[in-house]
Coordinates of C-alpha atoms and ligand atoms in Angstrom, one line a residue:
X1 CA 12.6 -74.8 15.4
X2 CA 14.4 -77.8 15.3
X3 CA 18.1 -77.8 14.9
X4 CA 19.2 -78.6 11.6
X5 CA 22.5 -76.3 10.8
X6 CA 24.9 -79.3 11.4
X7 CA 22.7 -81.8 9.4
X8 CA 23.1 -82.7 6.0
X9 CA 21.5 -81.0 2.9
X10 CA 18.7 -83.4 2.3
X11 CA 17.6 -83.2 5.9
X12 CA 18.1 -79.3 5.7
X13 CA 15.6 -78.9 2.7
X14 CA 12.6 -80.6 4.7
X15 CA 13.5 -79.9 8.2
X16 CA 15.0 -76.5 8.0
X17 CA 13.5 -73.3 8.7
X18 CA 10.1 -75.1 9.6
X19 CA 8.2 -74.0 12.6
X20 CA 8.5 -75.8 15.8
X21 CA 6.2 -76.1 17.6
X22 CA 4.4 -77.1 14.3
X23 CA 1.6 -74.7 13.9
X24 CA -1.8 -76.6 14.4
X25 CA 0.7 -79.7 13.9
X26 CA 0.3 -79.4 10.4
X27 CA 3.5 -81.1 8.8
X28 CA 3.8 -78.6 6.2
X29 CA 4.0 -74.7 6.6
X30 CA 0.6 -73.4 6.1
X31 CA 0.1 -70.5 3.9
X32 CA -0.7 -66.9 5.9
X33 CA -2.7 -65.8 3.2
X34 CA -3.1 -61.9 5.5
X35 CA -1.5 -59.2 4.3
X36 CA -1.4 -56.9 7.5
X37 CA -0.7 -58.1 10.7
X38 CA -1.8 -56.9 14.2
X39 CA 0.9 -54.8 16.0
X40 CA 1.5 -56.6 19.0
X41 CA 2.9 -55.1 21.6
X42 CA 6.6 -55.7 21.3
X43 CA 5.9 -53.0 18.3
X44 CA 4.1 -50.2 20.3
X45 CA 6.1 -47.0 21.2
X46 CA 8.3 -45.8 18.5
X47 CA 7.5 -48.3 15.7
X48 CA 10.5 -48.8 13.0
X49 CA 8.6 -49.5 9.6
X50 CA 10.7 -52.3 8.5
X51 CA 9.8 -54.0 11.6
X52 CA 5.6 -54.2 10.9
X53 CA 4.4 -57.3 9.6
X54 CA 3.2 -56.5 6.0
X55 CA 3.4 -58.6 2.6
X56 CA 5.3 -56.1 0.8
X57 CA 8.3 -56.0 3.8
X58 CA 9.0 -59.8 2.7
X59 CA 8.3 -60.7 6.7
X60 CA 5.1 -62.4 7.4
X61 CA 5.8 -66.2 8.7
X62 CA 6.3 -67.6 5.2
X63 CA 8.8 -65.5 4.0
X64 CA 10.7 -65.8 7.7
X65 CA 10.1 -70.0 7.0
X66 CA 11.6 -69.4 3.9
X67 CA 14.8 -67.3 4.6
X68 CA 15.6 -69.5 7.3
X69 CA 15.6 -72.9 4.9
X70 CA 17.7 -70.9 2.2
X71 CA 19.9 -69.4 4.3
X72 CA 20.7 -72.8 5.3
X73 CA 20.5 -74.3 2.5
X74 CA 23.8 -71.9 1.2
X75 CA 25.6 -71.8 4.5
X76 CA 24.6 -68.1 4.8
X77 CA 23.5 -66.2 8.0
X78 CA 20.6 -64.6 5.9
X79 CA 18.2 -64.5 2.9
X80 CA 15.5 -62.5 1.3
X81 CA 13.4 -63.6 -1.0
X82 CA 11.7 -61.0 -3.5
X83 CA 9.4 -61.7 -6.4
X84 CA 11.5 -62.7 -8.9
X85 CA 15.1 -63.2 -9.6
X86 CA 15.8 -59.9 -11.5
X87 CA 13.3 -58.0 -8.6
X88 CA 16.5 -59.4 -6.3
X89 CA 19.4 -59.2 -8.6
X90 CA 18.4 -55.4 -9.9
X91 CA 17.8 -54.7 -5.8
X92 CA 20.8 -55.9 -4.6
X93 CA 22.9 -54.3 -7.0
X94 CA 21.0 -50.8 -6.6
X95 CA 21.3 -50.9 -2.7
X96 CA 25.5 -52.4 -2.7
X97 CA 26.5 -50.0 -5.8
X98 CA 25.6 -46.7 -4.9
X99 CA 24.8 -43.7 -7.0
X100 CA 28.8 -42.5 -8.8
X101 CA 30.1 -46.5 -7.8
X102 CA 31.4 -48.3 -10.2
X103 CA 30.5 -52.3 -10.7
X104 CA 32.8 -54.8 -12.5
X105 CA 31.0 -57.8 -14.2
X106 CA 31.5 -60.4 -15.9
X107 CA 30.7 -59.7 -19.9
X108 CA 28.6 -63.3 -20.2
X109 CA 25.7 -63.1 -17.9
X110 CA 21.7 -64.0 -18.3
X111 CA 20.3 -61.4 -20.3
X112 CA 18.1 -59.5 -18.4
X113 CA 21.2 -58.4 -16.1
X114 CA 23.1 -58.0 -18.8
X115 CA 20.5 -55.7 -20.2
X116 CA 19.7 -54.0 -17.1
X117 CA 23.4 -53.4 -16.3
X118 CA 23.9 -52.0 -19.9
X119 CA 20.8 -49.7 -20.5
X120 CA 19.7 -48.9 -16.6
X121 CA 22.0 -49.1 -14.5
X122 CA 24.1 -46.0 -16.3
X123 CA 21.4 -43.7 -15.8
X124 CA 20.7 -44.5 -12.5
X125 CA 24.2 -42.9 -11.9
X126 CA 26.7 -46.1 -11.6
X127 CA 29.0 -47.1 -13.8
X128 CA 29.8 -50.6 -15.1
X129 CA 32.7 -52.3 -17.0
X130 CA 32.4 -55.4 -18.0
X131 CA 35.6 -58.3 -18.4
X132 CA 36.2 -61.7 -20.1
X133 CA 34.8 -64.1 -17.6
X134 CA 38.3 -65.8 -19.3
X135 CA 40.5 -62.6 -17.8
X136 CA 40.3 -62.7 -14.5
X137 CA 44.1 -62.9 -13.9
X138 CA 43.8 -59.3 -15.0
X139 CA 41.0 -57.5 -12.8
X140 CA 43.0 -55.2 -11.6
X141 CA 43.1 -53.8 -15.4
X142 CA 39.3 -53.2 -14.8
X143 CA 39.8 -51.7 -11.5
X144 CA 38.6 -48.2 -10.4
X145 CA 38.7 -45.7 -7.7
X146 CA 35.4 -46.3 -7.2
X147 CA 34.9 -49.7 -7.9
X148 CA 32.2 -51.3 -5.2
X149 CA 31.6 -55.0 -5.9
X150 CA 32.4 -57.2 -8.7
X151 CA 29.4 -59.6 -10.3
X152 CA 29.8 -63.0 -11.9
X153 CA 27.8 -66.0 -12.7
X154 CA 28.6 -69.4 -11.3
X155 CA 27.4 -71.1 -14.6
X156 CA 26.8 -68.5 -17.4
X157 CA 23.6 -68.4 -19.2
X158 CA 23.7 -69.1 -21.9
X159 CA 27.7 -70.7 -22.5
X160 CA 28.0 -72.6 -19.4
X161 CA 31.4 -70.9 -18.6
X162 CA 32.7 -70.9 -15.1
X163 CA 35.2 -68.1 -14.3
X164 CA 37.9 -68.6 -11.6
X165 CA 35.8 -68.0 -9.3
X166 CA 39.2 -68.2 -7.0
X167 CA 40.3 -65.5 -8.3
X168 CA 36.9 -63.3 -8.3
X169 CA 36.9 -64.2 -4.4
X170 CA 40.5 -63.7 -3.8
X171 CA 40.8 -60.0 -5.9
X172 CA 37.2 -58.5 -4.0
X173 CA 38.8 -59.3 -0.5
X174 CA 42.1 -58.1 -1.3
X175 CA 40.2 -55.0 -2.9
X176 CA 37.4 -54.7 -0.3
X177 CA 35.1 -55.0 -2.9
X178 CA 31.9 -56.8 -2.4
X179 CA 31.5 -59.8 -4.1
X180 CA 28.2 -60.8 -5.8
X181 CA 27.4 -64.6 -7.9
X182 CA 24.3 -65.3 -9.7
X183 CA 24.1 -69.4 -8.5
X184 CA 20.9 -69.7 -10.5
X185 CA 22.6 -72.7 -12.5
X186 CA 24.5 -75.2 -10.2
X187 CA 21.4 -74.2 -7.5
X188 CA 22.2 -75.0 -3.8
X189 CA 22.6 -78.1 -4.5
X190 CA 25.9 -78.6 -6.5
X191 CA 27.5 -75.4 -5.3
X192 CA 27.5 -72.7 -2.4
X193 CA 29.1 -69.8 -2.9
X194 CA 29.3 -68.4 0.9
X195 CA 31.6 -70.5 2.0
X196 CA 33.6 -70.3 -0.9
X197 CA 33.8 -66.9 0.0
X198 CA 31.5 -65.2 -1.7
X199 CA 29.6 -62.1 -0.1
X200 CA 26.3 -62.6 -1.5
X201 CA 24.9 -65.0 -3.6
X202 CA 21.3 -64.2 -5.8
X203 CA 19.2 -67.1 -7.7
X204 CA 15.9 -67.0 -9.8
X205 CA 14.1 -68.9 -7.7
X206 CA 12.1 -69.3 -10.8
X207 CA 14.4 -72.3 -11.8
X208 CA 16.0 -75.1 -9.9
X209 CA 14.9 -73.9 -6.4
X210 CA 11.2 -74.3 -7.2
X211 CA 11.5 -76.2 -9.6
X212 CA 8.3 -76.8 -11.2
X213 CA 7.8 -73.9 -13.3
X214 CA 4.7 -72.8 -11.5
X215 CA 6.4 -70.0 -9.9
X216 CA 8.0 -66.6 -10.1
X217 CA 10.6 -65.7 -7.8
X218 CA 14.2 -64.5 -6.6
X219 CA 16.4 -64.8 -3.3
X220 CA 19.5 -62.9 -1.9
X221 CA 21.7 -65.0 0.4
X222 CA 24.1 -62.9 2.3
X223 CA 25.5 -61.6 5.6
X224 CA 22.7 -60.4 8.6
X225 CA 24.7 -56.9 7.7
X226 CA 24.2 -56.9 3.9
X227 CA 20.5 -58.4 3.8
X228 CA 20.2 -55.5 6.5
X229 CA 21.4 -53.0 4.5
X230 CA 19.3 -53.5 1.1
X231 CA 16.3 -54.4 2.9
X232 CA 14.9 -50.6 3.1
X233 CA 15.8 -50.0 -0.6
X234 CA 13.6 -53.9 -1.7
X235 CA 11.1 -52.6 1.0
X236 CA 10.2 -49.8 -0.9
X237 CA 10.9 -50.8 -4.7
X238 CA 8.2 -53.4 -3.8
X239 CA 9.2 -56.7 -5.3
X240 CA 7.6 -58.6 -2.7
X241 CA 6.7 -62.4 -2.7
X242 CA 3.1 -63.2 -2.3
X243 CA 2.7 -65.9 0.6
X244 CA 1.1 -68.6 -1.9
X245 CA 4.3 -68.2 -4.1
X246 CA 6.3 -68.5 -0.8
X247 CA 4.3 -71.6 0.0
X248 CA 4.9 -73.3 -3.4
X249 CA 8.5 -72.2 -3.1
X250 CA 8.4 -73.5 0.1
X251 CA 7.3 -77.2 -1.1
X252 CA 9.1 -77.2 -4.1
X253 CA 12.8 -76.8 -2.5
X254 CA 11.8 -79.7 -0.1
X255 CA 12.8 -82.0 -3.4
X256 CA 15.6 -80.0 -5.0
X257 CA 18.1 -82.5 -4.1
X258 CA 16.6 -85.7 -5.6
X259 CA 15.4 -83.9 -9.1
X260 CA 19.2 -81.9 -9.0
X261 CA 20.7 -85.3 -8.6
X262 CA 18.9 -86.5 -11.1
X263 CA 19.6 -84.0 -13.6
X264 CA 23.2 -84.2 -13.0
X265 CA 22.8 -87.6 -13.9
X266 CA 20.5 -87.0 -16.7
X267 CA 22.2 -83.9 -18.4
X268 CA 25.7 -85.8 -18.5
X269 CA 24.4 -88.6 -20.5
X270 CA 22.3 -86.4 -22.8
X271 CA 25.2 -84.5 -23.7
X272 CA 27.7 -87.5 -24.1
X273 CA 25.1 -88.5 -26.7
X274 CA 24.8 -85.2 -28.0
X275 CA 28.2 -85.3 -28.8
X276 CA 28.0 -88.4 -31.0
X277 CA 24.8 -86.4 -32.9
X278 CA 26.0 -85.5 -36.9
X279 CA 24.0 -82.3 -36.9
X280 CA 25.6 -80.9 -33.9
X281 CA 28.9 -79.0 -33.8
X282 CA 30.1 -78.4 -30.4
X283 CA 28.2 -79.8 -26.6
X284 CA 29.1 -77.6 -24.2
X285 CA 28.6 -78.7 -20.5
X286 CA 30.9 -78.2 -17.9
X287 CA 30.7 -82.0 -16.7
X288 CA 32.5 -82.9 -20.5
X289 CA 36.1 -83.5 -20.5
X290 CA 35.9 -81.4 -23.7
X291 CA 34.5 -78.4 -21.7
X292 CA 37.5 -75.7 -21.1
X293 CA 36.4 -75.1 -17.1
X294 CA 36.1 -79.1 -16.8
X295 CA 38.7 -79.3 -14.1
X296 CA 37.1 -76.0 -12.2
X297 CA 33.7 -77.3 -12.3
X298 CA 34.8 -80.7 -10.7
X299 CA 37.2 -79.5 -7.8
X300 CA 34.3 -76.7 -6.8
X301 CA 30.6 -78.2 -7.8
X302 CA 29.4 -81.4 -6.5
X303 CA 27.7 -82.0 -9.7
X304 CA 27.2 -80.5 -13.3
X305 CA 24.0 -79.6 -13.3
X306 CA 20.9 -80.0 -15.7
X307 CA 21.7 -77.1 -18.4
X308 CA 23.6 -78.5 -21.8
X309 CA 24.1 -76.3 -24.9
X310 CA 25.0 -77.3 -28.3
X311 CA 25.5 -75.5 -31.6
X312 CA 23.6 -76.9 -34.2
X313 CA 25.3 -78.0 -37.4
X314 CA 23.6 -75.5 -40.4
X315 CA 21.7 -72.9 -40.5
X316 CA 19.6 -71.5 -37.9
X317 CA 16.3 -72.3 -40.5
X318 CA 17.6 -76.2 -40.4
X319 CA 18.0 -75.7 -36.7
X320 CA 14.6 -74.6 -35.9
X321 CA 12.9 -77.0 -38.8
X322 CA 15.1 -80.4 -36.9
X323 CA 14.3 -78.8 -33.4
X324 CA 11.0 -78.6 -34.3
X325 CA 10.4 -82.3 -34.9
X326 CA 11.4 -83.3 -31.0
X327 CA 8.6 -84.7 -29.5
X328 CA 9.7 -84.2 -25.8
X329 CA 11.0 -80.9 -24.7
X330 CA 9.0 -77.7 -24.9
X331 CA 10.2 -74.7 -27.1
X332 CA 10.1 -72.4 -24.1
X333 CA 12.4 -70.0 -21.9
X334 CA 13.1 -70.4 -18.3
X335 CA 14.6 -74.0 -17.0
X336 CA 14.8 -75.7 -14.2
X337 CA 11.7 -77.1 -14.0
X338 CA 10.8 -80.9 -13.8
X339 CA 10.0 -80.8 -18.2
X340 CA 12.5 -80.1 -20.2
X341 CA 12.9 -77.3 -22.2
X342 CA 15.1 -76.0 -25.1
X343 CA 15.7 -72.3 -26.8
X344 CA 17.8 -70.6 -29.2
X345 CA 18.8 -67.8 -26.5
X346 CA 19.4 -65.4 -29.5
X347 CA 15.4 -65.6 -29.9
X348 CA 15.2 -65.9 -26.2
X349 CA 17.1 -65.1 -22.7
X350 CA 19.6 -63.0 -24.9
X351 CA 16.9 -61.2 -27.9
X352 CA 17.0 -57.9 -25.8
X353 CA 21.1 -58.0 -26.7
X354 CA 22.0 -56.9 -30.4
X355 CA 23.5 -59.2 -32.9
X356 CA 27.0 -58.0 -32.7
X357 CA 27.1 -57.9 -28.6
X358 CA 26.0 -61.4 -29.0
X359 CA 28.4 -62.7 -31.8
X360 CA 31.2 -61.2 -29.1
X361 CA 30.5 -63.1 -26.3
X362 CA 30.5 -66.0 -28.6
X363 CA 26.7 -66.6 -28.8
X364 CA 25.5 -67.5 -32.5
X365 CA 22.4 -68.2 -33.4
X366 CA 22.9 -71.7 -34.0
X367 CA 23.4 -72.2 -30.1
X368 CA 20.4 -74.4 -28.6
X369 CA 19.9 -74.4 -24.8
X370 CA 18.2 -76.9 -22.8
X371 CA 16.8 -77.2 -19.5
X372 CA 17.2 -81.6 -18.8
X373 CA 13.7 -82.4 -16.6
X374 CA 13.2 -85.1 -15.0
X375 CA 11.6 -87.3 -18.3
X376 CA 13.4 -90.9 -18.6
X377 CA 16.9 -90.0 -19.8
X378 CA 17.3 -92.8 -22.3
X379 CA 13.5 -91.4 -24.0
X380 CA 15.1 -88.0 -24.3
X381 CA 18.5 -89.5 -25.6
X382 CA 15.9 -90.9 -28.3
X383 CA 14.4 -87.5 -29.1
X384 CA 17.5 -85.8 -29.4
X385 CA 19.6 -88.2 -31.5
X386 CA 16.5 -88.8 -33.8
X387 CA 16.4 -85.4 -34.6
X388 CA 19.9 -84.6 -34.7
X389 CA 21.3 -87.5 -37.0
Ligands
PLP1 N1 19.6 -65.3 -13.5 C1 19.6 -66.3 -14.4 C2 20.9 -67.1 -14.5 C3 18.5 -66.7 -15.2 O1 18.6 -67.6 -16.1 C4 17.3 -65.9 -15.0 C5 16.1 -66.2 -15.9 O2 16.2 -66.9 -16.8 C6 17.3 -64.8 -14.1 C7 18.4 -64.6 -13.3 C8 16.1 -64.0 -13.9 O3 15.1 -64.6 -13.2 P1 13.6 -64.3 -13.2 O4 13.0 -64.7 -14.5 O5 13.1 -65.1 -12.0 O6 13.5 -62.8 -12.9

């Protein structure tokens, strides 16, 4: 393999974690489309299941390809990929937060862990509170005996708030907590939350990793120890990663950092002329001035990233009707992805959640997500204003 730790990230996303010798000098990582390998004899004697090479175990060579460029990619000693970023975010916090833990999270997180921490979670015997991603001068208030890890989001889905994430870092070590961040939103790219000091870090590979919206999957980034540790528990809950998703996972990182950079680019004049729009009431993106965690997001993320929300000025029936006359963006979940793509999240990401949980974590139904591609910016400027003036 050839050496790429000390290079920089855009020679990391093509050159790390790639097989060297190349196999059959192909330049990119073929696909291993087997699902049972031989056992060689390194494996004969007293065989340790998680050691046989079997789709399901997330081990055959294009997961190992893969694990190796992530890791990488986040400055982490290890990574496991699983089918799809809630297969890895509902693993990881099953195998750290064991049966009578407790779990602090932040109250504004992507839906689907919000949901699973709210409805499943509980009766898989752990407990959960929840705090304002704005309190975390006060953790200790949420603190318990048997507190285990605390969880946050780098960028919340969908109100784009960054936490001090200082703080969340600082309050787990002095705690012995473990520490867990969804990067999902700033992706590898603008942020990397191991050597902040984060203990594990968990995306949707879904989004910004692949990119392309082709794919389905989900990564843990963490310690040799931790990844160690859960690995059993995904083993056997199954989420595994297909080797032809790994391969177009595999390709679609190689170009994360030229369509992140792009979006950063993109997303920051969208919403700058968002804000200048008659029928919109508030932009929220971290890389505004107006944006409350402004000054966090620029001393910790090397760029803003590609997600912008607005709230729409009127009703959510004038929203919908003026939303539905852009010509560019799809009405569709997910992000990430090279189109873009816009949602009401209370119809969307954050439906499973009931009105009132929404309307206290600030989410109306007026609020519009959307996922910048990588269309000309100044065409989607055009699309938006048209519509929103
Ligand atoms: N985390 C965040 C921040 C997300 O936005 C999503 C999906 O939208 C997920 C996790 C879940 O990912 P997946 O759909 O790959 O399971």
């Amino acid at each position: 393999m050839m050496e790429t730790k000390n290079l920089r990230f855009e020679t990391k996303l093509i050159h790390g974690g790639e097989p060297s010798p190349l196999i059959e000098r192909a330049v990119t990582m073929p696909i291993f489309q087997s699902s049972t390998y031989e056992i060689g004899e390194s494996l004969t004697g007293e065989i340790n299941y998680n050691d046989i090479k079997y789709v399901r175990l997330n081990n055959t060579p294009n997961h190992l390809a893969l694990h190796e460029k992530i890791a990488q990619l986040e400055f982490a000693e290890a990574a496991l990929v699983s089918s799809s970023g809630m297969a890895s975010i509902s693993s990881a916090l099953l195998g750290l937060v064991g049966q009578g833990e407790h779990l602090m999270a932040q109250d504004n997180l992507y839906g689907g862990t919000l949901h699973f921490l709210k409805e499943f979670f509980p009766k898989m015997g752990r407990d959960v509170t929840f705090f304002p991603a704005e309190d975390t001068a006060n953790l200790n208030k949420y603190l318990k005996p048997n507190t285990r890890a605390v969880y946050v989001e780098s960028i919340s889905n969908p109100l784009l708030k960054i936490p001090d994430l200082r703080a969340v870092v600082n309050f787990a070590k002095s705690h012995g907590l473990v520490s867990m961040i969804d990067n999902t939103f700033p992706s590898p790219m603008n942020f990397n939350p191991i050597p902040f000091g984060f203990d594990v870090a968990l995306h949707s590979a879904t989004k910004y990793l692949n990119g392309h919206s082709d794919v389905v999957a989900g990564v843990m980034v963490s310690s040799f120890d931790l990844i160690k540790k859960v690995t059993p528990l995904f083993n056997h809950l199954g989420g595994c990663l297909d080797p032809h998703a790994c391969f177009l996972l595999h390709r679609g990182i190689k170009t994360l950092g030229v369509r992140v950079g792009y979006q950063n680019e993109s997303a920051l004049k969208i919403s700058e002329a968002l804000e200048k729009c008659s029928k919109v009431a508030k932009v929220i993106y971290p890389g505004l001035k107006s944006h409350p965690d402004h000054l966090r997001a620029k001393e910790w993320f090397r760029g803003f990233g590609g997600m912008v929300s607005f709230e729409f000025n009127g009703s959510t029936e004038q929203a919908d009707a003026a939303l539905k006359q852009l010509k560019i963006p799809f009405l569709a979940p997910s992000l990430g992805g090279v189109e873009s793509l816009y949602v009401r999240p209370s119809t969307a990401s954050h439906s499973g959640i009931s009105r009132t949980d929404r309307e206290k974590l600030g989410i109306k139904d007026t609020l519009v997500r959307v996922s910048i591609g990588l269309e000309n910016t100044q065409d989607l400027i055009e699309d938006f204003t048209r519509v929103l003036n």
